Amino acid sequence: MSTAQETGTYPALVQDLADRGLLDARWRQVWEAVPRSQFIPPDIWRQLPDRCEPVVGTDDWLALVNSDEPVVTQLDDGAEGGPGTATCSASQPSMVAQMLGLLGIEDGHRVLEIGTGTGHVAALLSERLGDEQVHSIEVDPVLAQQAAEHLAGAGYHPHLHVGDGAELIPGMGPVDRLIATCALRYLPYTLLRQVRPGGVIVTPLARDFWSGALVQLHVQENGTAVGPFCGSAMYMPMRAHRPIHHEIEGAGRPRAAGLDPARILDLGFALYAGARLPGVRVSGHETADGARVWVSSADGAGVMAATGEEVWQYGPGFLWEEIEQAWREYEEAGRPDVDQFGLTVTSGGHQVWLRDPHLIVQPSRS
């Protein structure tokens, strides 16, 4: 348990981030000046593996807000009577600190944030750079208004926009840095065009095969962006980039497992297999003895697999065999970790590469 979790104070949280090497001296000053509690509404929830649990009482509220945990601040896009799905949160502080560090911000930089949310990240950026240098856009007008009130109450007045973060902001011009605080299925080329050559983009990506990876992209003179993956990053998806669910066809047919399903949840393998098997979607969770996963594709094929159990396949083709083949290839490549993969973004799409931007991981299926 971290010091922040033991004491439940904001100074302890900042000290914990600094002790972990996530804050240099300048960023530590910024965090100390911008308490997280100023941006959190009274009604919040803690994200559990299977549900969102309401936080009741001042002590529990403060304990969560001053911990290194995400704080859920909206359910079901604000609609009443929904299933209780988290749709807005104050991000985990250690992840925010890591992302801000990866931006490589310098005095005078202009920054665009995609996903204002509570306003906390916009406040940190405003404290670091000044209000005039910070733009932030939020698609939900209610959240945007709440964030504006939080920011003004804390003494910050960055440029706030309401709209689709995937679209160009008229009249804003190119920025030096772009950070997304929501997960994207892909980086829209319009966003790449919003950043000047030499600029940096830091964003979580959540593709079909993997549910969250952080990428740092450097914008090139030729209009492309190239950079490495920097570990896992679990963020709520941009509303226009929420997962697409597949309809599974046919009766199940069992077979011996072969590959342990727990291997699929390793992010290094998921990056490789996701590039080899575009359109194959994976969800799952760890269990006491391994993992349980569900796999599907747009053609109606599906797989249910759990450690120590038979694999059940549905629909056309041999989806599990394709995954096992990708695993064999991944082993032959030396089981590369996340930081050996990177991404190139062009006007034509995305390419995942391994160890060198010229070594593209080509898809094995159309």
PDB file of C-alpha atoms in Angstrom, residues 269 272 276 324-336 354-355:
ATOM      1  CA  PHE A 269       1.480 -10.467 -27.538  1.00  0.00           C
ATOM      2  CA  TYR A 272       1.531  -8.384 -32.199  1.00  0.00           C
ATOM      3  CA  ARG A 276      -1.681  -9.848 -37.494  1.00  0.00           C
ATOM      4  CA  GLU A 324      -2.179 -20.056 -31.772  1.00  0.00           C
ATOM      5  CA  GLN A 325      -0.293 -19.436 -35.031  1.00  0.00           C
ATOM      6  CA  ALA A 326       0.211 -15.803 -34.019  1.00  0.00           C
ATOM      7  CA  TRP A 327       1.573 -17.019 -30.669  1.00  0.00           C
ATOM      8  CA  ARG A 328       4.102 -19.278 -32.409  1.00  0.00           C
ATOM      9  CA  GLU A 329       5.263 -16.340 -34.500  1.00  0.00           C
ATOM     10  CA  TYR A 330       5.497 -14.168 -31.395  1.00  0.00           C
ATOM     11  CA  GLU A 331       7.647 -16.786 -29.659  1.00  0.00           C
ATOM     12  CA  GLU A 332       9.925 -16.989 -32.704  1.00  0.00           C
ATOM     13  CA  ALA A 333      10.340 -13.209 -32.494  1.00  0.00           C
ATOM     14  CA  GLY A 334      11.609 -13.582 -28.913  1.00  0.00           C
ATOM     15  CA  ARG A 335       8.386 -12.681 -27.077  1.00  0.00           C
ATOM     16  CA  PRO A 336       9.034  -8.930 -27.395  1.00  0.00           C
ATOM     17  CA  LEU A 354       8.423  -4.255 -34.113  1.00  0.00           C
ATOM     18  CA  ARG A 355      11.807  -2.814 -33.069  1.00  0.00           C
TER      19      ARG A 355
END
